[in-house]
Amino acid sequence: KRDTILYQHAFGFANREWEIPNTIHTKFRLASVSKQFCSMLVMQLVEEGRLSLDDTLSQHLPYYRSDTGSLITIHHLLSHQSGLKDFPARFDYRSTISKITFGKDEFIKLYCSADLLHEPGTLYSYCNAGYCILGRIIERVTGTSYKNNLSERILKPTGMHNSGLESTNAIIKQRASGYTRGPFGVENAEYLAMASTPGAAGAVYSTVGDLFLWNRALSHGTLLNKENMQRMFAPNRDVPEVQAAGGRPHSIYGYGWNITTRRHPITKNTTRVIYHGGAINGFRAMETRLVDDDAVVIVLCNQGDATGNSEVWDTVQRLSTELIHITTGQPFRMPTKAPIYQDQRVYQLVRSQGAQAALDWFQAHGKKAAWGGSLFKVSEQLLKDGYTDDALTLLEFDAAMTPDKVWLLRKTAQSFFDAGKMEKALLYAEKGLAIKPTDERLLAIQLEATKQQQE
């Protein structure tokens, strides 16, 4: 609060394999909390007259397609109003694109240049691609790397010596390893090529102490004049939000920050906040500036959620919320223990009492997934752990609950095929083909299973 640190503490392990604990000096990936540094660099260049918020994308990246690049401005990119598609939403981003290092312009050409989803300046839709483009524009305007700009313009002036831009090959002392917490335990997070895919949108690392220094610089106005600071922290309320962002009639996003008011659930007292969260492979982060109290609450975590889960993210948000209540003198609750999720309960029952006991519990208490595959993740984990027969029992039960889901029939057929049970593999392949006769994978399973039966 103001220039005083009221509380800072570290929990858990920075590296689980060596059992090295986290400390207050441990360096964490900030994920999308990184965007505020990019917006600061842009606004510094605006203040210097080297950029204008009305400049178009095409003015600074001449190779960019002109039909859309001539419509998108720096303002649109900063405020997530560009209409660009967000590359993490691609079906092949997590499995392929995120693991490859691209040239900066190559990545923009390939994955940040698709047809627009809406006219620029008409709708708020969160977009990492816009900030990757801004990072490249900063480099073009200044003639030096984004990493150098970050260091010379922000990190050195503020004394943030434990922060920087992460790259794939760099050795970074006291950096936390990232982990994924799923319903079946904690694993190493998937590899991510940091330089090209998150880039300026999410590749900054820092410590809680350095982020405190950053927030003091913001409060003292040492990096930017008052007028441009106000512009950065002003919500662009002239456009509505897409439904995925909450569907509010007015955007709450400024430039690299959300700006809104929180209401306490009991006292109904309001607190003006400027905040941003971040989620990336193996890490979660939440930073909240409390405007009226001149205070900041920072939570950094080196765990992430498995696909489809939100336990870690929910925990980080709950912790941040209660710390805000404490800082503002409001009633607070100690965070409760995380619930046991359905997948975890079913898995534990299979391991301790067998598949039938797990299915009996699911039929009595379980929640069926509308899209099918209610027990699919449990089946995958059981297969991975060598409990093949139990996994196949759950897959058959799943397929019987939702017999019209081709993807589930395909997975079931493949699992029986991999287990050497050709009769069942054929059965589920044929069920899938009855719905989608052209499915290439099902046709291949049918052909191979038939061959093996004949042999």
Tab-separated table of C-alpha atoms in Angstrom:
chain	number	residue	atom	x	y	z
A	1	LYS	CA	0.000	0.000	0.000
A	2	ARG	CA	1.582	3.237	-1.225
A	3	ASP	CA	5.347	2.737	-0.716
A	4	THR	CA	5.043	0.021	1.950
A	5	ILE	CA	4.826	-3.729	1.426
A	6	LEU	CA	2.208	-4.959	3.912
A	7	TYR	CA	2.582	-8.655	3.168
A	8	GLN	CA	4.543	-10.917	0.857
A	9	HIS	CA	5.037	-14.653	1.087
A	10	ALA	CA	5.840	-17.684	-1.041
A	11	PHE	CA	4.382	-21.192	-0.966
A	12	GLY	CA	5.020	-24.520	-2.673
A	13	PHE	CA	7.832	-25.502	-4.995
A	14	ALA	CA	9.625	-23.584	-7.726
A	15	ASN	CA	10.854	-26.985	-8.914
A	16	ARG	CA	9.056	-30.121	-7.768
A	17	GLU	CA	11.617	-32.601	-9.037
A	18	TRP	CA	14.360	-31.096	-6.851
A	19	GLU	CA	11.922	-29.882	-4.182
A	20	ILE	CA	13.265	-26.327	-4.445
A	21	PRO	CA	10.795	-23.993	-2.717
A	22	ASN	CA	9.342	-20.823	-4.149
A	23	THR	CA	10.622	-17.621	-2.538
A	24	ILE	CA	9.612	-13.993	-2.878
A	25	HIS	CA	12.506	-13.696	-5.351
A	26	THR	CA	11.265	-16.496	-7.636
A	27	LYS	CA	10.613	-15.392	-11.224
A	28	PHE	CA	7.260	-16.302	-12.766
A	29	ARG	CA	5.795	-16.025	-16.243
A	30	LEU	CA	3.265	-13.192	-16.257
A	31	ALA	CA	1.321	-14.379	-19.328
A	32	SER	CA	-1.157	-11.652	-20.368
A	33	VAL	CA	-0.154	-9.388	-17.484
A	34	SER	CA	2.702	-8.696	-19.939
A	35	LYS	CA	0.367	-6.616	-22.117
A	36	GLN	CA	0.570	-3.619	-19.781
A	37	PHE	CA	4.295	-3.285	-20.519
A	38	CYS	CA	3.594	-3.314	-24.244
A	39	SER	CA	0.934	-0.630	-23.869
A	40	MET	CA	3.353	1.494	-21.833
A	41	LEU	CA	6.007	1.257	-24.553
A	42	VAL	CA	3.466	2.247	-27.199
A	43	MET	CA	2.263	5.229	-25.172
A	44	GLN	CA	5.862	6.352	-24.594
A	45	LEU	CA	6.376	6.392	-28.365
A	46	VAL	CA	3.106	8.300	-28.763
A	47	GLU	CA	4.341	10.839	-26.215
A	48	GLU	CA	7.585	11.200	-28.167
A	49	GLY	CA	5.648	11.787	-31.399
A	50	ARG	CA	7.036	8.643	-33.041
A	51	LEU	CA	3.661	6.922	-33.092
A	52	SER	CA	0.065	8.082	-33.271
A	53	LEU	CA	-2.932	6.186	-31.950
A	54	ASP	CA	-4.553	6.831	-35.323
A	55	ASP	CA	-1.683	5.284	-37.297
A	56	THR	CA	-2.761	2.234	-39.257
A	57	LEU	CA	-1.139	-1.156	-39.083
A	58	SER	CA	-0.133	-0.880	-42.747
A	59	GLN	CA	1.820	2.313	-42.118
A	60	HIS	CA	4.293	0.411	-39.943
A	61	LEU	CA	4.177	-3.104	-41.424
A	62	PRO	CA	4.109	-2.545	-45.213
A	63	TYR	CA	4.021	-6.291	-45.928
A	64	TYR	CA	0.706	-6.690	-44.073
A	65	ARG	CA	-2.381	-7.252	-46.238
A	66	SER	CA	-3.654	-3.784	-47.131
A	67	ASP	CA	-7.392	-4.527	-47.189
A	68	THR	CA	-7.435	-5.043	-43.407
A	69	GLY	CA	-4.160	-3.399	-42.362
A	70	SER	CA	-5.371	-0.031	-43.667
A	71	LEU	CA	-8.444	-0.230	-41.407
A	72	ILE	CA	-6.808	-1.311	-38.127
A	73	THR	CA	-5.232	1.444	-36.021
A	74	ILE	CA	-2.846	1.412	-33.047
A	75	HIS	CA	-5.856	2.311	-30.880
A	76	HIS	CA	-7.747	-0.734	-32.137
A	77	LEU	CA	-4.820	-3.031	-31.369
A	78	LEU	CA	-4.315	-1.640	-27.856
A	79	SER	CA	-8.011	-1.815	-26.935
A	80	HIS	CA	-8.768	-5.251	-28.490
A	81	GLN	CA	-11.052	-3.722	-31.107
A	82	SER	CA	-9.111	-4.810	-34.201
A	83	GLY	CA	-11.454	-7.593	-35.321
A	84	LEU	CA	-8.473	-9.948	-35.706
A	85	LYS	CA	-8.881	-13.629	-34.930
A	86	ASP	CA	-7.030	-14.732	-31.806
A	87	PHE	CA	-4.509	-17.445	-32.732
A	88	PRO	CA	-4.736	-19.395	-29.405
A	89	ALA	CA	-8.296	-20.276	-30.430
A	90	ARG	CA	-7.028	-22.253	-33.438
A	91	PHE	CA	-7.503	-26.023	-33.176
A	92	ASP	CA	-3.791	-26.627	-33.871
A	93	TYR	CA	-2.335	-23.894	-31.657
A	94	ARG	CA	-1.728	-25.927	-28.507
A	95	SER	CA	-0.578	-29.086	-30.290
A	96	THR	CA	1.609	-27.568	-33.013
A	97	ILE	CA	1.894	-23.800	-33.519
A	98	SER	CA	2.789	-22.962	-29.918
A	99	LYS	CA	5.761	-25.334	-30.019
A	100	ILE	CA	7.448	-23.847	-33.116
A	101	THR	CA	9.723	-20.805	-33.178
A	102	PHE	CA	8.870	-18.534	-36.106
A	103	GLY	CA	10.451	-15.395	-37.468
A	104	LYS	CA	8.556	-12.347	-36.151
A	105	ASP	CA	7.196	-11.220	-39.499
A	106	GLU	CA	6.630	-14.826	-40.565
A	107	PHE	CA	4.392	-15.471	-37.545
A	108	ILE	CA	2.369	-12.305	-38.177
A	109	LYS	CA	1.891	-13.210	-41.832
A	110	LEU	CA	0.830	-16.777	-41.048
A	111	TYR	CA	-1.295	-16.401	-37.911
A	112	CYS	CA	-2.193	-12.733	-37.371
A	113	SER	CA	-3.461	-11.826	-40.844
A	114	ALA	CA	-6.710	-13.752	-41.321
A	115	ASP	CA	-9.997	-12.209	-42.407
A	116	LEU	CA	-11.538	-9.928	-39.793
A	117	LEU	CA	-14.271	-11.150	-37.462
A	118	HIS	CA	-15.843	-7.697	-37.286
A	119	GLU	CA	-15.214	-4.150	-38.451
A	120	PRO	CA	-12.363	-2.530	-36.458
A	121	GLY	CA	-13.561	-0.177	-33.735
A	122	THR	CA	-17.039	-1.681	-33.347
A	123	LEU	CA	-16.583	-4.430	-30.752
A	124	TYR	CA	-14.283	-5.499	-27.902
A	125	SER	CA	-12.889	-8.999	-28.463
A	126	TYR	CA	-9.743	-10.013	-26.585
A	127	CYS	CA	-6.922	-10.720	-29.030
A	128	ASN	CA	-3.304	-11.727	-28.374
A	129	ALA	CA	-2.513	-11.273	-32.065
A	130	GLY	CA	-2.971	-7.521	-31.715
A	131	TYR	CA	-0.272	-7.276	-29.060
A	132	CYS	CA	2.128	-9.488	-31.026
A	133	ILE	CA	1.711	-7.001	-33.874
A	134	LEU	CA	2.248	-4.054	-31.507
A	135	GLY	CA	5.510	-5.627	-30.322
A	136	ARG	CA	6.736	-5.757	-33.904
A	137	ILE	CA	5.633	-2.177	-34.585
A	138	ILE	CA	7.619	-1.008	-31.532
A	139	GLU	CA	10.696	-2.723	-33.002
A	140	ARG	CA	10.175	-1.147	-36.428
A	141	VAL	CA	9.712	2.349	-35.000
A	142	THR	CA	12.682	2.218	-32.596
A	143	GLY	CA	15.065	0.129	-34.693
A	144	THR	CA	15.864	-2.179	-31.773
A	145	SER	CA	14.383	-5.336	-30.259
A	146	TYR	CA	11.312	-5.470	-28.070
A	147	LYS	CA	13.520	-6.957	-25.340
A	148	ASN	CA	15.842	-3.925	-25.466
A	149	ASN	CA	12.915	-1.511	-25.443
A	150	LEU	CA	11.453	-3.226	-22.399
A	151	SER	CA	14.788	-3.157	-20.598
A	152	GLU	CA	15.860	0.406	-21.426
A	153	ARG	CA	12.498	2.138	-21.199
A	154	ILE	CA	10.873	0.341	-18.242
A	155	LEU	CA	12.964	-2.205	-16.340
A	156	LYS	CA	16.153	-0.186	-15.783
A	157	PRO	CA	14.424	3.120	-14.899
A	158	THR	CA	12.218	1.374	-12.329
A	159	GLY	CA	14.950	-0.876	-10.888
A	160	MET	CA	13.165	-4.046	-11.997
A	161	HIS	CA	16.344	-6.128	-12.155
A	162	ASN	CA	14.538	-9.459	-11.757
A	163	SER	CA	12.291	-9.068	-14.786
A	164	GLY	CA	12.702	-9.522	-18.510
A	165	LEU	CA	11.417	-11.017	-21.731
A	166	GLU	CA	11.633	-14.791	-21.714
A	167	SER	CA	13.183	-16.627	-24.640
A	168	THR	CA	13.408	-20.345	-25.272
A	169	ASN	CA	17.162	-20.743	-24.850
A	170	ALA	CA	17.939	-18.210	-22.119
A	171	ILE	CA	19.235	-19.341	-18.717
A	172	ILE	CA	17.264	-17.350	-16.140
A	173	LYS	CA	18.379	-17.689	-12.527
A	174	GLN	CA	15.681	-18.407	-9.932
A	175	ARG	CA	13.007	-18.982	-12.589
A	176	ALA	CA	10.115	-21.194	-11.512
A	177	SER	CA	9.298	-24.331	-13.465
A	178	GLY	CA	5.716	-24.470	-14.693
A	179	TYR	CA	3.255	-27.240	-13.891
A	180	THR	CA	-0.201	-28.364	-14.940
A	181	ARG	CA	-2.619	-29.413	-12.209
A	182	GLY	CA	-5.302	-31.773	-13.463
A	183	PRO	CA	-7.815	-34.000	-11.701
A	184	PHE	CA	-5.263	-36.829	-11.556
A	185	GLY	CA	-2.231	-34.965	-10.221
A	186	VAL	CA	0.460	-32.447	-11.184
A	187	GLU	CA	2.571	-32.760	-14.341
A	188	ASN	CA	5.221	-30.674	-16.074
A	189	ALA	CA	3.576	-28.029	-18.240
A	190	GLU	CA	3.685	-28.444	-22.004
A	191	TYR	CA	6.549	-26.783	-23.852
A	192	LEU	CA	5.844	-23.353	-25.321
A	193	ALA	CA	8.090	-21.456	-27.770
A	194	MET	CA	7.978	-18.141	-25.913
A	195	ALA	CA	9.558	-15.804	-28.454
A	196	SER	CA	7.039	-15.970	-31.285
A	197	THR	CA	3.643	-17.035	-29.988
A	198	PRO	CA	3.152	-15.093	-26.759
A	199	GLY	CA	5.888	-12.533	-27.564
A	200	ALA	CA	4.848	-9.029	-26.529
A	201	ALA	CA	1.413	-10.406	-25.633
A	202	GLY	CA	2.655	-12.679	-22.862
A	203	ALA	CA	6.393	-13.435	-22.581
A	204	VAL	CA	7.441	-11.171	-19.695
A	205	TYR	CA	8.645	-12.766	-16.452
A	206	SER	CA	8.919	-11.005	-13.095
A	207	THR	CA	8.765	-11.269	-9.308
A	208	VAL	CA	6.243	-9.893	-6.836
A	209	GLY	CA	8.872	-7.393	-5.674
A	210	ASP	CA	9.565	-6.097	-9.168
A	211	LEU	CA	5.853	-5.747	-9.886
A	212	PHE	CA	5.574	-3.678	-6.698
A	213	LEU	CA	8.269	-1.348	-8.121
A	214	TRP	CA	6.396	-1.217	-11.440
A	215	ASN	CA	3.195	-0.199	-9.700
A	216	ARG	CA	4.964	2.490	-7.678
A	217	ALA	CA	6.319	3.925	-10.939
A	218	LEU	CA	2.775	3.947	-12.332
A	219	SER	CA	1.461	5.719	-9.228
A	220	HIS	CA	4.259	8.308	-9.263
A	221	GLY	CA	3.951	8.894	-13.025
A	222	THR	CA	7.678	8.526	-13.678
A	223	LEU	CA	7.390	6.740	-17.044
A	224	LEU	CA	4.671	8.712	-18.801
A	225	ASN	CA	3.027	12.116	-18.509
A	226	LYS	CA	-0.334	12.507	-16.769
A	227	GLU	CA	-2.384	12.925	-19.958
A	228	ASN	CA	-1.113	9.706	-21.531
A	229	MET	CA	-1.399	7.799	-18.250
A	230	GLN	CA	-5.050	8.799	-18.082
A	231	ARG	CA	-5.547	7.657	-21.669
A	232	MET	CA	-4.016	4.272	-20.874
A	233	PHE	CA	-6.261	3.818	-17.839
A	234	ALA	CA	-9.492	5.050	-19.472
A	235	PRO	CA	-11.974	2.286	-20.396
A	236	ASN	CA	-13.008	2.442	-24.050
A	237	ARG	CA	-16.708	2.432	-23.311
A	238	ASP	CA	-17.804	3.412	-26.814
A	239	VAL	CA	-17.990	-0.237	-27.924
A	240	PRO	CA	-19.783	-3.308	-26.505
A	241	GLU	CA	-18.120	-6.617	-25.638
A	242	VAL	CA	-18.476	-9.973	-27.354
A	243	GLN	CA	-20.436	-12.538	-25.347
A	244	ALA	CA	-17.270	-14.517	-24.555
A	245	ALA	CA	-15.907	-11.461	-22.718
A	246	GLY	CA	-19.089	-10.977	-20.671
A	247	GLY	CA	-21.312	-9.280	-23.218
A	248	ARG	CA	-21.426	-5.963	-21.370
A	249	PRO	CA	-22.842	-3.009	-23.321
A	250	HIS	CA	-19.614	-1.051	-22.726
A	251	SER	CA	-16.033	-2.300	-22.818
A	252	ILE	CA	-14.048	-1.948	-19.568
A	253	TYR	CA	-10.662	-2.316	-21.308
A	254	GLY	CA	-8.251	0.584	-21.629
A	255	TYR	CA	-4.789	-0.017	-23.061
A	256	GLY	CA	-3.368	-3.183	-21.489
A	257	TRP	CA	-5.635	-2.967	-18.429
A	258	ASN	CA	-9.239	-3.587	-17.360
A	259	ILE	CA	-10.797	-0.688	-15.447
A	260	THR	CA	-13.922	-1.234	-13.375
A	261	THR	CA	-15.520	-1.067	-9.908
A	262	ARG	CA	-15.799	-4.004	-7.498
A	263	ARG	CA	-18.634	-4.253	-4.983
A	264	HIS	CA	-18.130	-6.145	-1.712
A	265	PRO	CA	-20.757	-8.919	-1.388
A	266	ILE	CA	-21.582	-8.071	2.259
A	267	THR	CA	-20.899	-4.378	2.905
A	268	LYS	CA	-21.753	-3.355	-0.687
A	269	ASN	CA	-18.850	-0.893	-0.509
A	270	THR	CA	-17.251	-0.238	-3.901
A	271	THR	CA	-13.592	-0.216	-4.830
A	272	ARG	CA	-12.212	1.189	-8.074
A	273	VAL	CA	-9.770	-1.275	-9.599
A	274	ILE	CA	-7.382	-1.468	-12.547
A	275	TYR	CA	-6.399	-5.059	-13.171
A	276	HIS	CA	-5.224	-7.787	-15.522
A	277	GLY	CA	-4.939	-11.539	-15.269
A	278	GLY	CA	-2.720	-13.969	-17.118
A	279	ALA	CA	-2.856	-17.643	-18.053
A	280	ILE	CA	-0.163	-19.530	-19.945
A	281	ASN	CA	1.339	-23.025	-19.922
A	282	GLY	CA	2.243	-23.786	-16.313
A	283	PHE	CA	1.459	-20.355	-14.841
A	284	ARG	CA	-1.371	-18.121	-13.648
A	285	ALA	CA	-1.145	-14.470	-12.550
A	286	MET	CA	-3.429	-11.724	-11.241
A	287	GLU	CA	-2.495	-8.100	-10.618
A	288	THR	CA	-4.994	-5.601	-9.205
A	289	ARG	CA	-4.363	-1.900	-8.551
A	290	LEU	CA	-6.720	-0.383	-5.964
A	291	VAL	CA	-7.152	3.188	-7.147
A	292	ASP	CA	-8.627	4.875	-4.065
A	293	ASP	CA	-6.224	3.142	-1.652
A	294	ASP	CA	-3.089	3.551	-3.815
A	295	ALA	CA	-2.427	-0.140	-3.265
A	296	VAL	CA	-1.722	-3.227	-5.350
A	297	VAL	CA	-2.399	-6.947	-4.861
A	298	ILE	CA	-0.263	-9.380	-6.871
A	299	VAL	CA	-0.654	-13.156	-7.027
A	300	LEU	CA	1.787	-15.223	-9.116
A	301	CYS	CA	1.489	-18.985	-9.463
A	302	ASN	CA	3.557	-21.648	-11.241
A	303	GLN	CA	0.688	-24.003	-11.860
A	304	GLY	CA	-1.837	-24.004	-14.664
A	305	ASP	CA	-5.041	-25.890	-15.351
A	306	ALA	CA	-5.499	-28.901	-17.572
A	307	THR	CA	-7.762	-28.308	-20.573
A	308	GLY	CA	-11.368	-28.042	-19.433
A	309	ASN	CA	-10.497	-27.407	-15.765
A	310	SER	CA	-10.227	-24.140	-13.838
A	311	GLU	CA	-9.230	-25.141	-10.292
A	312	VAL	CA	-5.960	-23.201	-10.271
A	313	TRP	CA	-7.394	-20.134	-11.980
A	314	ASP	CA	-10.372	-20.082	-9.589
A	315	THR	CA	-7.996	-20.380	-6.614
A	316	VAL	CA	-5.788	-17.514	-7.811
A	317	GLN	CA	-8.839	-15.291	-8.306
A	318	ARG	CA	-10.317	-16.207	-4.895
A	319	LEU	CA	-7.012	-15.499	-3.162
A	320	SER	CA	-6.661	-12.174	-4.977
A	321	THR	CA	-10.233	-11.200	-4.057
A	322	GLU	CA	-9.776	-11.918	-0.339
A	323	LEU	CA	-6.461	-10.054	-0.262
A	324	ILE	CA	-8.243	-7.070	-1.825
A	325	HIS	CA	-10.898	-7.250	0.901
A	326	ILE	CA	-8.183	-7.306	3.590
A	327	THR	CA	-6.284	-4.400	2.012
A	328	THR	CA	-9.440	-2.264	1.812
A	329	GLY	CA	-10.537	-3.106	5.378
A	330	GLN	CA	-13.528	-5.201	4.328
A	331	PRO	CA	-14.760	-8.515	5.779
A	332	PHE	CA	-12.926	-11.450	4.227
A	333	ARG	CA	-13.069	-15.232	4.146
A	334	MET	CA	-10.197	-17.666	4.326
A	335	PRO	CA	-10.061	-19.555	0.999
A	336	THR	CA	-11.703	-22.956	1.247
A	337	LYS	CA	-10.157	-26.254	0.224
A	338	ALA	CA	-10.677	-27.030	-3.448
A	339	PRO	CA	-13.523	-29.493	-4.104
A	340	ILE	CA	-12.919	-32.986	-5.428
A	341	TYR	CA	-13.902	-32.891	-9.075
A	342	GLN	CA	-15.995	-35.584	-10.707
A	343	ASP	CA	-13.158	-36.942	-12.835
A	344	GLN	CA	-10.936	-37.220	-9.782
A	345	ARG	CA	-13.622	-39.001	-7.745
A	346	VAL	CA	-14.374	-41.501	-10.528
A	347	TYR	CA	-10.667	-42.163	-11.073
A	348	GLN	CA	-10.101	-42.780	-7.360
A	349	LEU	CA	-13.082	-45.163	-7.223
A	350	VAL	CA	-11.785	-47.145	-10.206
A	351	ARG	CA	-8.357	-47.465	-8.613
A	352	SER	CA	-9.703	-48.434	-5.183
A	353	GLN	CA	-12.897	-50.404	-5.918
A	354	GLY	CA	-12.981	-51.116	-9.656
A	355	ALA	CA	-14.769	-49.784	-12.722
A	356	GLN	CA	-18.237	-51.017	-11.780
A	357	ALA	CA	-18.179	-49.228	-8.426
A	358	ALA	CA	-17.183	-46.026	-10.225
A	359	LEU	CA	-20.013	-46.429	-12.734
A	360	ASP	CA	-22.518	-47.093	-9.959
A	361	TRP	CA	-21.444	-43.842	-8.275
A	362	PHE	CA	-21.653	-41.933	-11.564
A	363	GLN	CA	-25.162	-43.186	-12.316
A	364	ALA	CA	-26.310	-42.124	-8.855
A	365	HIS	CA	-24.452	-38.813	-8.459
A	366	GLY	CA	-22.560	-37.936	-11.655
A	367	LYS	CA	-23.128	-35.087	-14.069
A	368	LYS	CA	-23.439	-36.003	-17.737
A	369	ALA	CA	-21.559	-33.800	-20.240
A	370	ALA	CA	-23.913	-32.355	-22.850
A	371	TRP	CA	-21.280	-32.781	-25.567
A	372	GLY	CA	-20.596	-36.437	-24.681
A	373	GLY	CA	-17.510	-38.026	-23.225
A	374	SER	CA	-18.466	-37.559	-19.571
A	375	LEU	CA	-15.826	-40.095	-18.508
A	376	PHE	CA	-13.432	-39.707	-21.411
A	377	LYS	CA	-10.659	-37.916	-19.491
A	378	VAL	CA	-10.770	-40.568	-16.781
A	379	SER	CA	-10.506	-43.260	-19.463
A	380	GLU	CA	-7.505	-41.516	-21.034
A	381	GLN	CA	-5.736	-41.341	-17.682
A	382	LEU	CA	-6.497	-44.994	-16.911
A	383	LEU	CA	-5.056	-46.013	-20.293
A	384	LYS	CA	-1.957	-43.925	-19.590
A	385	ASP	CA	-1.572	-45.603	-16.183
A	386	GLY	CA	-1.983	-49.134	-17.606
A	387	TYR	CA	-5.534	-49.875	-16.410
A	388	THR	CA	-6.685	-50.840	-19.896
A	389	ASP	CA	-9.695	-53.025	-19.086
A	390	ASP	CA	-11.148	-50.473	-16.677
A	391	ALA	CA	-10.619	-47.710	-19.228
A	392	LEU	CA	-12.382	-49.682	-21.960
A	393	THR	CA	-15.310	-50.375	-19.622
A	394	LEU	CA	-15.729	-46.636	-19.018
A	395	LEU	CA	-15.405	-45.862	-22.737
A	396	GLU	CA	-18.157	-48.343	-23.613
A	397	PHE	CA	-20.395	-46.838	-20.949
A	398	ASP	CA	-19.664	-43.353	-22.322
A	399	ALA	CA	-20.416	-44.419	-25.905
A	400	ALA	CA	-23.701	-45.990	-24.820
A	401	MET	CA	-24.761	-42.738	-23.090
A	402	THR	CA	-24.120	-40.617	-26.188
A	403	PRO	CA	-24.211	-43.003	-29.196
A	404	ASP	CA	-24.364	-40.163	-31.754
A	405	LYS	CA	-20.920	-38.635	-30.987
A	406	VAL	CA	-18.586	-39.675	-33.800
A	407	TRP	CA	-15.462	-38.392	-32.034
A	408	LEU	CA	-16.226	-40.582	-29.022
A	409	LEU	CA	-16.928	-43.653	-31.171
A	410	ARG	CA	-13.650	-42.997	-32.981
A	411	LYS	CA	-11.712	-42.779	-29.719
A	412	THR	CA	-13.412	-45.914	-28.409
A	413	ALA	CA	-12.670	-47.849	-31.594
A	414	GLN	CA	-9.048	-46.699	-31.531
A	415	SER	CA	-8.633	-47.701	-27.873
A	416	PHE	CA	-9.970	-51.200	-28.495
A	417	PHE	CA	-7.732	-51.460	-31.561
A	418	ASP	CA	-4.662	-50.411	-29.557
A	419	ALA	CA	-5.584	-52.995	-26.906
A	420	GLY	CA	-5.696	-55.746	-29.557
A	421	LYS	CA	-9.454	-56.290	-29.253
A	422	MET	CA	-10.365	-56.244	-32.952
A	423	GLU	CA	-13.968	-57.375	-32.645
A	424	LYS	CA	-14.882	-54.420	-30.448
A	425	ALA	CA	-12.730	-52.073	-32.539
A	426	LEU	CA	-14.736	-53.072	-35.616
A	427	LEU	CA	-18.025	-52.731	-33.740
A	428	TYR	CA	-17.367	-49.104	-32.743
A	429	ALA	CA	-15.783	-48.208	-36.072
A	430	GLU	CA	-18.945	-49.403	-37.837
A	431	LYS	CA	-21.164	-47.481	-35.429
A	432	GLY	CA	-19.215	-44.330	-36.205
A	433	LEU	CA	-19.261	-44.934	-39.945
A	434	ALA	CA	-23.039	-45.364	-39.846
A	435	ILE	CA	-23.163	-41.705	-38.767
A	436	LYS	CA	-20.222	-40.391	-40.806
A	437	PRO	CA	-19.376	-42.792	-43.675
A	438	THR	CA	-16.448	-40.650	-44.887
A	439	ASP	CA	-14.517	-40.502	-41.606
A	440	GLU	CA	-10.952	-41.337	-42.665
A	441	ARG	CA	-9.720	-42.528	-39.262
A	442	LEU	CA	-12.714	-44.831	-38.747
A	443	LEU	CA	-12.255	-46.255	-42.232
A	444	ALA	CA	-8.589	-46.922	-41.480
A	445	ILE	CA	-9.443	-48.648	-38.176
A	446	GLN	CA	-12.061	-50.759	-39.938
A	447	LEU	CA	-9.582	-51.795	-42.641
A	448	GLU	CA	-6.734	-52.603	-40.229
A	449	ALA	CA	-8.941	-54.428	-37.739
A	450	THR	CA	-10.421	-56.567	-40.532
A	451	LYS	CA	-6.933	-57.455	-41.764
A	452	GLN	CA	-5.781	-58.494	-38.302
A	453	GLN	CA	-8.870	-60.618	-37.766
A	454	GLN	CA	-8.243	-62.423	-41.060
A	455	GLU	CA	-4.610	-63.047	-40.137
